[in-house]
PDB file of C-alpha atoms in Angstrom:
ATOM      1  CA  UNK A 115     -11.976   9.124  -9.205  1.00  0.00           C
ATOM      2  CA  UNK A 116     -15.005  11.367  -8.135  1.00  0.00           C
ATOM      3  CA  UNK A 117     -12.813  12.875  -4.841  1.00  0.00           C
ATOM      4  CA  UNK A 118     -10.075  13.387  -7.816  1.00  0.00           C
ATOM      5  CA  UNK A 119     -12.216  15.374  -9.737  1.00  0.00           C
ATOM      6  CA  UNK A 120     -13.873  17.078  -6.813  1.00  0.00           C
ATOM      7  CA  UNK A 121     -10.693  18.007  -5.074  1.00  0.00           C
ATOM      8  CA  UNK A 122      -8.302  18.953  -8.092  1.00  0.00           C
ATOM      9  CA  UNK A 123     -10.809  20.262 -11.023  1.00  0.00           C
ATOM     10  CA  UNK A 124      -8.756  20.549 -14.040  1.00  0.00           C
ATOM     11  CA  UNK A 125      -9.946  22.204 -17.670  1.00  0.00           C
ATOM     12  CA  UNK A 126      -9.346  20.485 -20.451  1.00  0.00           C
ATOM     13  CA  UNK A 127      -6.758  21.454 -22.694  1.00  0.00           C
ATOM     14  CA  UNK A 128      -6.670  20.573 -26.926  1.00  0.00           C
ATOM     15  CA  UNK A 129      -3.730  17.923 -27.371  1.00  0.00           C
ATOM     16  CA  UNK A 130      -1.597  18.652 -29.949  1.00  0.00           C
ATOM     17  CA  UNK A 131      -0.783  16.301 -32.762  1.00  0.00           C
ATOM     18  CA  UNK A 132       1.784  13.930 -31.766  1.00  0.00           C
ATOM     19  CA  UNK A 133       4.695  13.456 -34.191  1.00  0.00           C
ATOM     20  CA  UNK A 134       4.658  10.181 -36.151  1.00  0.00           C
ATOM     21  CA  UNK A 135       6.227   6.476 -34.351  1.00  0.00           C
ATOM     22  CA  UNK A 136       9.235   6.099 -34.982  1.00  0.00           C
ATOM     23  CA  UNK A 137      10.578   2.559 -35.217  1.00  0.00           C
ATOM     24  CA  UNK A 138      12.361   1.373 -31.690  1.00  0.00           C
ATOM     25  CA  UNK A 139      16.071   2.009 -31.445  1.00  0.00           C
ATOM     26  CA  UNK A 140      18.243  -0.900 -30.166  1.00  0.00           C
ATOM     27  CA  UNK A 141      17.868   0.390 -26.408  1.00  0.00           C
ATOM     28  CA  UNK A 142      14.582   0.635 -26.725  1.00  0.00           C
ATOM     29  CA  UNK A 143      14.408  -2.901 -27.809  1.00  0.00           C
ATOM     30  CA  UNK A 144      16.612  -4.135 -25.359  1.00  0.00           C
ATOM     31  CA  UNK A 145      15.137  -2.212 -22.179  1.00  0.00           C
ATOM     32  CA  UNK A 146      11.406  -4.081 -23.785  1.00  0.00           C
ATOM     33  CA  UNK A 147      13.683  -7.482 -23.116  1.00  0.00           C
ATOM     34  CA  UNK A 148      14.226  -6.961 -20.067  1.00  0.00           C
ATOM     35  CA  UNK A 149      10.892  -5.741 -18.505  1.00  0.00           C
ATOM     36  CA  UNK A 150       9.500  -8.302 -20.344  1.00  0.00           C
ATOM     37  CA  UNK A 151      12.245 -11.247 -18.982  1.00  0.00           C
ATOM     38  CA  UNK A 152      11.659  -9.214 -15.726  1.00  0.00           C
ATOM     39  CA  UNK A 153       8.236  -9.390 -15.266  1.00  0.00           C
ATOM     40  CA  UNK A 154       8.113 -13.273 -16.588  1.00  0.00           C
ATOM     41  CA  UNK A 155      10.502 -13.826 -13.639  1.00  0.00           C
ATOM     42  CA  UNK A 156       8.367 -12.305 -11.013  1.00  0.00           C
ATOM     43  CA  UNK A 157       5.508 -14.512 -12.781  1.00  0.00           C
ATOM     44  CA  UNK A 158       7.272 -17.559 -12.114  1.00  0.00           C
ATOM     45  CA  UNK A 159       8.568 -16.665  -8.981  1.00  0.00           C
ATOM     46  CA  UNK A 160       6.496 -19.539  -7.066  1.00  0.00           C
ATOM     47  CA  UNK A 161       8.795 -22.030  -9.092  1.00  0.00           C
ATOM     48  CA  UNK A 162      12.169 -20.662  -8.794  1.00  0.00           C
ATOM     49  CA  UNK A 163      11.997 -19.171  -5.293  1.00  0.00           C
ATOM     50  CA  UNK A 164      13.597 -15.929  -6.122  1.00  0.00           C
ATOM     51  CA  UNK A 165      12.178 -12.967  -4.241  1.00  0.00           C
ATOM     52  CA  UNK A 166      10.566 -10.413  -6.519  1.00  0.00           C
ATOM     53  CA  UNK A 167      12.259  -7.705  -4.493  1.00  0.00           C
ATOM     54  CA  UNK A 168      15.757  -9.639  -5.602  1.00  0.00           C
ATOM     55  CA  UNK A 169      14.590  -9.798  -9.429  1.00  0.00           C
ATOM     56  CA  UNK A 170      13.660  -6.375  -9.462  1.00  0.00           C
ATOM     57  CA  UNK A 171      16.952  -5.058  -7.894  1.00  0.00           C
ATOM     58  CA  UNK A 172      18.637  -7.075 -10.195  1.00  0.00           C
ATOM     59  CA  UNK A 173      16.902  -5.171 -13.491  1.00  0.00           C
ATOM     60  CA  UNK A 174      17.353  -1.663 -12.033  1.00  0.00           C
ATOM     61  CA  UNK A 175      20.979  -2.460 -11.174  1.00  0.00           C
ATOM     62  CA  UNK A 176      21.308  -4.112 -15.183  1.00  0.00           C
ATOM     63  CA  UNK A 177      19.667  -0.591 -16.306  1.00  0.00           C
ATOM     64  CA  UNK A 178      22.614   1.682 -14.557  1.00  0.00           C
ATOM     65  CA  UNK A 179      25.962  -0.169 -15.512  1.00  0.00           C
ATOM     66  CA  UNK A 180      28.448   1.405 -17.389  1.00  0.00           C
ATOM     67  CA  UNK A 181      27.668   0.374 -21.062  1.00  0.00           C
ATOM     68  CA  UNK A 182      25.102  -2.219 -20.361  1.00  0.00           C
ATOM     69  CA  UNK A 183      22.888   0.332 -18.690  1.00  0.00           C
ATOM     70  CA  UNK A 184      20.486   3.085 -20.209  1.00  0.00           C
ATOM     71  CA  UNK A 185      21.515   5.858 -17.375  1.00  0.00           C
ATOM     72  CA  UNK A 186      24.919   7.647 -17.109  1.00  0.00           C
ATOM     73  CA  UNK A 187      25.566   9.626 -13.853  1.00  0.00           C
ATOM     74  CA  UNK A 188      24.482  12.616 -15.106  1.00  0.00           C
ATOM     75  CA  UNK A 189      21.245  11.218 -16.433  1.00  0.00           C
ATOM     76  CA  UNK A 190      20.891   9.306 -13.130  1.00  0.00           C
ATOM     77  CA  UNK A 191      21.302  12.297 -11.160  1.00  0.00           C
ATOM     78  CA  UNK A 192      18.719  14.742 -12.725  1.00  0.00           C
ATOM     79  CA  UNK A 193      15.908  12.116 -13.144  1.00  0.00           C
ATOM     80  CA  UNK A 194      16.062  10.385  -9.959  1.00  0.00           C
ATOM     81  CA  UNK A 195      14.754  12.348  -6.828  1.00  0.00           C
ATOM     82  CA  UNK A 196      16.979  10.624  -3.994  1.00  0.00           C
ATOM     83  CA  UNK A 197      15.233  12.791  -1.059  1.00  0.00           C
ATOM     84  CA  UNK A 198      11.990  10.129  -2.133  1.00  0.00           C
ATOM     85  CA  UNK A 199      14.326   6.980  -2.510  1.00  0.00           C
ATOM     86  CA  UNK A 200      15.270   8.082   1.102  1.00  0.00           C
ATOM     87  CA  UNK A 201      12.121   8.885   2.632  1.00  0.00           C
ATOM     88  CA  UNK A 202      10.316   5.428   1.167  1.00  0.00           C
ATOM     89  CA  UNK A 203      13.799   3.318   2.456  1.00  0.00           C
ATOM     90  CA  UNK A 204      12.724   4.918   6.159  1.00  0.00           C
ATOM     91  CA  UNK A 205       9.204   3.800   5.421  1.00  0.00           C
ATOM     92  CA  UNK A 206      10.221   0.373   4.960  1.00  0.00           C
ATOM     93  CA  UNK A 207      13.059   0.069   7.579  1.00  0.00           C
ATOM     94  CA  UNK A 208      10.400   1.177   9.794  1.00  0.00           C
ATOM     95  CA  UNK A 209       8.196  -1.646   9.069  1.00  0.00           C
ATOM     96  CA  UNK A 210      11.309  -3.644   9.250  1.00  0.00           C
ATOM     97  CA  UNK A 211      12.499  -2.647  12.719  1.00  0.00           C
ATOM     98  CA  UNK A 212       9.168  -2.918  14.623  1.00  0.00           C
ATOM     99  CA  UNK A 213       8.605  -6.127  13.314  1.00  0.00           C
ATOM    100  CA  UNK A 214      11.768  -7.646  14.105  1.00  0.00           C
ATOM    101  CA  UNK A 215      12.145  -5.661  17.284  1.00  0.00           C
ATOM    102  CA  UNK A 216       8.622  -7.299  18.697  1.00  0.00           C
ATOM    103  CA  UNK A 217       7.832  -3.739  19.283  1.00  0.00           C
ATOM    104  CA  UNK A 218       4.629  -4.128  17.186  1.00  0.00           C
ATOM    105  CA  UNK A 219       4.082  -7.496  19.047  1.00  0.00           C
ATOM    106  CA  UNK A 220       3.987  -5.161  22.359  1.00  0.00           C
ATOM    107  CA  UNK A 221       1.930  -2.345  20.585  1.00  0.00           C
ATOM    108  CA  UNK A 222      -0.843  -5.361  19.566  1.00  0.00           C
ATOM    109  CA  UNK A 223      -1.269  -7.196  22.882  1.00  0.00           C
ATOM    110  CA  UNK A 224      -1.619  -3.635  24.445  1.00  0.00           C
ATOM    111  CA  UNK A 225      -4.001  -2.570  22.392  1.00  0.00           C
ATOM    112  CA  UNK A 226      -6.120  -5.955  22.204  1.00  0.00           C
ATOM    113  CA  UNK A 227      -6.491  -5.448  26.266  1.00  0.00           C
ATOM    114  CA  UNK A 228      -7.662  -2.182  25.978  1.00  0.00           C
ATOM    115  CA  UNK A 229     -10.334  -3.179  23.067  1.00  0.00           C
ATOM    116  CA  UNK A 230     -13.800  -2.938  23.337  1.00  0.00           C
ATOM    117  CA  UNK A 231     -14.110  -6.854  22.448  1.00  0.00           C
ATOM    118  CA  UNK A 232     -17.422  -9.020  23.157  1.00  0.00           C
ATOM    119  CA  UNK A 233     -19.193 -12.044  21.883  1.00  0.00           C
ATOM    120  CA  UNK A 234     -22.175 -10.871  22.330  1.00  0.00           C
ATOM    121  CA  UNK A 235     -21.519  -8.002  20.876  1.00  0.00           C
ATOM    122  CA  UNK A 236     -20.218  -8.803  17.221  1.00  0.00           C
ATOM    123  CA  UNK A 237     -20.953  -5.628  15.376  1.00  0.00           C
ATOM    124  CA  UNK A 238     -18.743  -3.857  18.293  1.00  0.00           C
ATOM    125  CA  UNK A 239     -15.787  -6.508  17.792  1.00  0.00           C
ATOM    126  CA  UNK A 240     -15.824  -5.745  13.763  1.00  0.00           C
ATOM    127  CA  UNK A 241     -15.929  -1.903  14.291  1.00  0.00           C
ATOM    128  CA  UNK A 242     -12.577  -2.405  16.632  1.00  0.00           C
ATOM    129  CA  UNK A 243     -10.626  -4.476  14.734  1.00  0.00           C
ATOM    130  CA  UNK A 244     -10.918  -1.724  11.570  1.00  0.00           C
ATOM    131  CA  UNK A 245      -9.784   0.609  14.335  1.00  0.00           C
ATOM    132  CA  UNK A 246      -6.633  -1.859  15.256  1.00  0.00           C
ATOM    133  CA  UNK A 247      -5.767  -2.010  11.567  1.00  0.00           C
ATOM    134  CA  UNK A 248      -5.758   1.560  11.221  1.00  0.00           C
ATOM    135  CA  UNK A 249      -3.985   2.487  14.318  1.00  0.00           C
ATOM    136  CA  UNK A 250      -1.353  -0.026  13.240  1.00  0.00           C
ATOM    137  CA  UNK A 251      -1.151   1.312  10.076  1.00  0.00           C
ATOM    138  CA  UNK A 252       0.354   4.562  11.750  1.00  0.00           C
ATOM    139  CA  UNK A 253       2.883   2.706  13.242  1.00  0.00           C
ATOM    140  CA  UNK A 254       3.896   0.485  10.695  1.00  0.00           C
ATOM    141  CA  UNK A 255       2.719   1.448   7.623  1.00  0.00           C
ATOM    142  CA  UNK A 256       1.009  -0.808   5.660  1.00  0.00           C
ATOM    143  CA  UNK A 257       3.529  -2.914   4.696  1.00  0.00           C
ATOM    144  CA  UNK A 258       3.915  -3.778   8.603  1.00  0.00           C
ATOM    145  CA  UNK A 259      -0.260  -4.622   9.353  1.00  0.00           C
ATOM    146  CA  UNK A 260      -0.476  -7.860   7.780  1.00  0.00           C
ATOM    147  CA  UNK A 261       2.835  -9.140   9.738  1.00  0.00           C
ATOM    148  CA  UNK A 262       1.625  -7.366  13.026  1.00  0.00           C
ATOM    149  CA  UNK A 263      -2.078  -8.161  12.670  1.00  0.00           C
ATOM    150  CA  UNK A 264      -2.224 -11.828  11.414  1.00  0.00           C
ATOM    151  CA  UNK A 265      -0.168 -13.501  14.306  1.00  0.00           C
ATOM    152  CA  UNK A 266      -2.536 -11.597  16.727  1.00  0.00           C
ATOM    153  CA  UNK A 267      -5.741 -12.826  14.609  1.00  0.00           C
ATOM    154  CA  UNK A 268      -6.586 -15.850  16.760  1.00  0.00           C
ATOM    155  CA  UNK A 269      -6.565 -14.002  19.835  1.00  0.00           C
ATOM    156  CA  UNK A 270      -8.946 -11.624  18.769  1.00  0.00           C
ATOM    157  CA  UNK A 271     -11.047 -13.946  17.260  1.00  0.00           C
ATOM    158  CA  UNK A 272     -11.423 -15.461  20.577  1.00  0.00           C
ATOM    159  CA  UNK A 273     -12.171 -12.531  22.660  1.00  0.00           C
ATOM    160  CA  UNK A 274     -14.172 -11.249  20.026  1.00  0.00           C
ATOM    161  CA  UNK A 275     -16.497 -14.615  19.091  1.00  0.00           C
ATOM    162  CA  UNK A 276     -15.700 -14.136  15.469  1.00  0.00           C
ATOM    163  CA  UNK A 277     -14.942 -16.321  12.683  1.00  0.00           C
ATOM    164  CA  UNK A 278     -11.003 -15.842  11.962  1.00  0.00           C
ATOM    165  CA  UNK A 279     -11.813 -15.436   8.898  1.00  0.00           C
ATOM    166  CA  UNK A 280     -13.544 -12.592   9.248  1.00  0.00           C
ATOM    167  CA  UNK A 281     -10.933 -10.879  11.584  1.00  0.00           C
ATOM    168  CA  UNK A 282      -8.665 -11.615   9.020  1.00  0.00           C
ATOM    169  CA  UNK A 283     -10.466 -10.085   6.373  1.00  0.00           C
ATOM    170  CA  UNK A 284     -11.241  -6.849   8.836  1.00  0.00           C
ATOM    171  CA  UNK A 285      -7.659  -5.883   8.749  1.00  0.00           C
ATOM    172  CA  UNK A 286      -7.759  -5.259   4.740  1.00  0.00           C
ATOM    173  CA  UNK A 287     -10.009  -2.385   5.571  1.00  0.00           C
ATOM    174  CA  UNK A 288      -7.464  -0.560   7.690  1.00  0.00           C
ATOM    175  CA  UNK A 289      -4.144  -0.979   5.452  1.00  0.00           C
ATOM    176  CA  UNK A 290      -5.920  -0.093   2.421  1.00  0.00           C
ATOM    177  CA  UNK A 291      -7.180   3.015   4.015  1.00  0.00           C
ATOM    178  CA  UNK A 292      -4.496   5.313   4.516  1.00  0.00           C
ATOM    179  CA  UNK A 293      -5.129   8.378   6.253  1.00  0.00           C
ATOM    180  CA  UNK A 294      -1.602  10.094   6.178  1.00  0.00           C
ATOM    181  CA  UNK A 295       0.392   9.516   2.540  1.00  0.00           C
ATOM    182  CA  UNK A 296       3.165   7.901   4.338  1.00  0.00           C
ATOM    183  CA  UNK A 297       1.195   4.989   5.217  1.00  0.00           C
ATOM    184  CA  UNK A 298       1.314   3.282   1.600  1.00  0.00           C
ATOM    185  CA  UNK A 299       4.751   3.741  -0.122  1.00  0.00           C
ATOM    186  CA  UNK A 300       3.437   3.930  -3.798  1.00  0.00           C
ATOM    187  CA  UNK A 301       1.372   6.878  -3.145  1.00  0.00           C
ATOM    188  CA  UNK A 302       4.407   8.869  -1.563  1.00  0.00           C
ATOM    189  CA  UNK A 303       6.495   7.301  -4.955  1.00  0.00           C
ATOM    190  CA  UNK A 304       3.342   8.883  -6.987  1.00  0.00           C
ATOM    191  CA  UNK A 305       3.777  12.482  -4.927  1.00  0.00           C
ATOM    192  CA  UNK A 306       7.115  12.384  -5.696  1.00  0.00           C
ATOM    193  CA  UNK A 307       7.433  11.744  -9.323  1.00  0.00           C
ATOM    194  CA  UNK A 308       4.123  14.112 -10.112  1.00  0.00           C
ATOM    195  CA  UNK A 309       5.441  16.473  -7.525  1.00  0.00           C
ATOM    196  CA  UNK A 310       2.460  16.880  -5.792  1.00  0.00           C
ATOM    197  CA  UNK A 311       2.753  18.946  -2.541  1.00  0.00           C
ATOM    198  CA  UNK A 312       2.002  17.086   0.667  1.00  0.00           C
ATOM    199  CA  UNK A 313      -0.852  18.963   1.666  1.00  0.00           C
ATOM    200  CA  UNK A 314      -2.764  17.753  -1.876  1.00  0.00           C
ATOM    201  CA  UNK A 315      -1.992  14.151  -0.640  1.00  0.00           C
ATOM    202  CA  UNK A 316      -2.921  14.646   2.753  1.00  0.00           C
ATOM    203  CA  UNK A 317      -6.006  15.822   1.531  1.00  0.00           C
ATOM    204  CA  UNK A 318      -6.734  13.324  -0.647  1.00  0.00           C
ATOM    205  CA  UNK A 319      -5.966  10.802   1.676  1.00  0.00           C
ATOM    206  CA  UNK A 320      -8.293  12.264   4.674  1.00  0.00           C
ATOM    207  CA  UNK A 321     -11.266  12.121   1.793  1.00  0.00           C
ATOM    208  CA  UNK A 322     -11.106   8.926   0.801  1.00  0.00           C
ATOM    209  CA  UNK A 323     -10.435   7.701   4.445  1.00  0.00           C
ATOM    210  CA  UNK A 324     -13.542   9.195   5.237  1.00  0.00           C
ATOM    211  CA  UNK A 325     -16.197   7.584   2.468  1.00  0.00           C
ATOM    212  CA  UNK A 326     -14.353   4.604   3.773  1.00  0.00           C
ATOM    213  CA  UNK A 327     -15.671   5.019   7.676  1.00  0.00           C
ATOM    214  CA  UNK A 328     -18.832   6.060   7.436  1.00  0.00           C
ATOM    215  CA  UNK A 329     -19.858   4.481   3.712  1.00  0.00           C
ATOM    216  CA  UNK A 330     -18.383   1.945   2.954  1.00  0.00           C
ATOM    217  CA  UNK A 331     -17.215  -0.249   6.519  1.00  0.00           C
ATOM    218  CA  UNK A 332     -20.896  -0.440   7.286  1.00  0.00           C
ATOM    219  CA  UNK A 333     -21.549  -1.769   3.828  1.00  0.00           C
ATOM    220  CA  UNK A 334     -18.912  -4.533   4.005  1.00  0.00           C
ATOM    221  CA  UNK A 335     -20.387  -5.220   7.926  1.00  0.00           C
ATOM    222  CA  UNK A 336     -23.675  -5.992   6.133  1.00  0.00           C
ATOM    223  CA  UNK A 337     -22.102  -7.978   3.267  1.00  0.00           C
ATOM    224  CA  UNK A 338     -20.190  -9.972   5.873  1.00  0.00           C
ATOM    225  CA  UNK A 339     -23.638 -10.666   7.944  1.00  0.00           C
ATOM    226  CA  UNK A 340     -25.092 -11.883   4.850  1.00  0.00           C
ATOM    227  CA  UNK A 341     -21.967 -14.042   4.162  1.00  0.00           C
ATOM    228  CA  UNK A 342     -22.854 -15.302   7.981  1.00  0.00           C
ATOM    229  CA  UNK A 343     -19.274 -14.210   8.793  1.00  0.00           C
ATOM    230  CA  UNK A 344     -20.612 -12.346  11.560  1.00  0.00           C
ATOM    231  CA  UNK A 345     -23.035 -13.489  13.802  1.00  0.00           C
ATOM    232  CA  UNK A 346     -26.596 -11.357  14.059  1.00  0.00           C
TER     233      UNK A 346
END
């Protein structure tokens, strides 16, 4: 919030009156019933077994057919921007394709021989698995480190004398730093339906990424010390 209001200062502005609630038509009533069976759905999703992704495909598609829908084509066309749908579908197939490829497989054993990685050097080890996070993160977005990263966990844990718990817990730091927009879909959704230019984001992104570095990654490598997830 404070990089927000550094960054993009904004005056405030007097809000007019707003007109008085009207009662909900029938569509507005029956889109409410279906966010709400929708999200109940994704609730419950650990007892049915149906993929949130499916459920919520299934409610979009329910929102655009003819009659049953809310959206004609027109409607459809002028609210949706399809050059975002696009660009977050290649953000995904991305993640997608190196995974299944075993190119990010390649890209992680590479890198973990080429990491500065030693036992008796923990503080070292925790600084360089941030860095692997983040570098995947480039690669694969951040939908792609978790299914890169964990598999290779072990393996650094070894060559770094670490708890696996606490390499596991190091790669949070790099996916949920994104240093580029692209790296985390909902902020490039967010761009899009705000229409915020890139460079705004970019900025943004580069600020926060570095309070991140230098404030707060040495503040979780004490908390983790005092946790005893890393040896002193």
């Amino acid at each position: 919030m404070a990089c927000l209001c550094l960054l993009f200062p904004a005056r405030p502005r007097p809000i007019e009156e707003p007109p008085p609630a009207e009662a909900l038509s029938r569509d507005e009533k029956r889109l409410g019933s279906l966010l709400i069976a929708t999200l109940a759905l994704w609730m419950s999703d650990a007892v049915h077994g149906v993929s949130p992704a499916w459920i919520g495909l299934a409610a979009a598609c329910l929102c655009l057919l003819p009659r049953i829908g809310f959206l004609n084509g027109e409607e459809f066309a002028a609210g949706v921007n399809a050059r975002t749908c696009i660009y977050i579908a290649g953000i995904l197939s991305l993640a997608a394709f190196v995974s299944y490829s075993g190119l990010g497989t390649v890209i992680g054993e590479w890198l973990l021989r080429i990491l500065p990685l030693d036992p008796a050097r923990p503080e070292n080890g925790f600084g360089a698995l941030v860095g692997l996070a983040s570098a995947l993160n480039f690669a694969v977005t951040a939908n792609g480190v978790p299914a890169l990263f964990t598999p290779l966990a072990q393996s650094l844990a070894d060559a770094s004398g670490l708890p696996l718990l606490t390499v596991l817990m190091a790669q949070v730091i790099g996916y949920a730093t994104p240093l580029l927009p692209y790296q985390a879909a909902p902020i490039v959704v967010a761009m899009g339906m705000g229409q915020v230019p890139a460079k705004d984001g970019i900025r943004l992104c580069l600020a926060l990424a570095a309070i991140t570095f230098f404030l707060l990654v040495p503040l979780d490598h004490g908390w983790f010390v005092l946790l005893g997830w890393i040896p002193r």
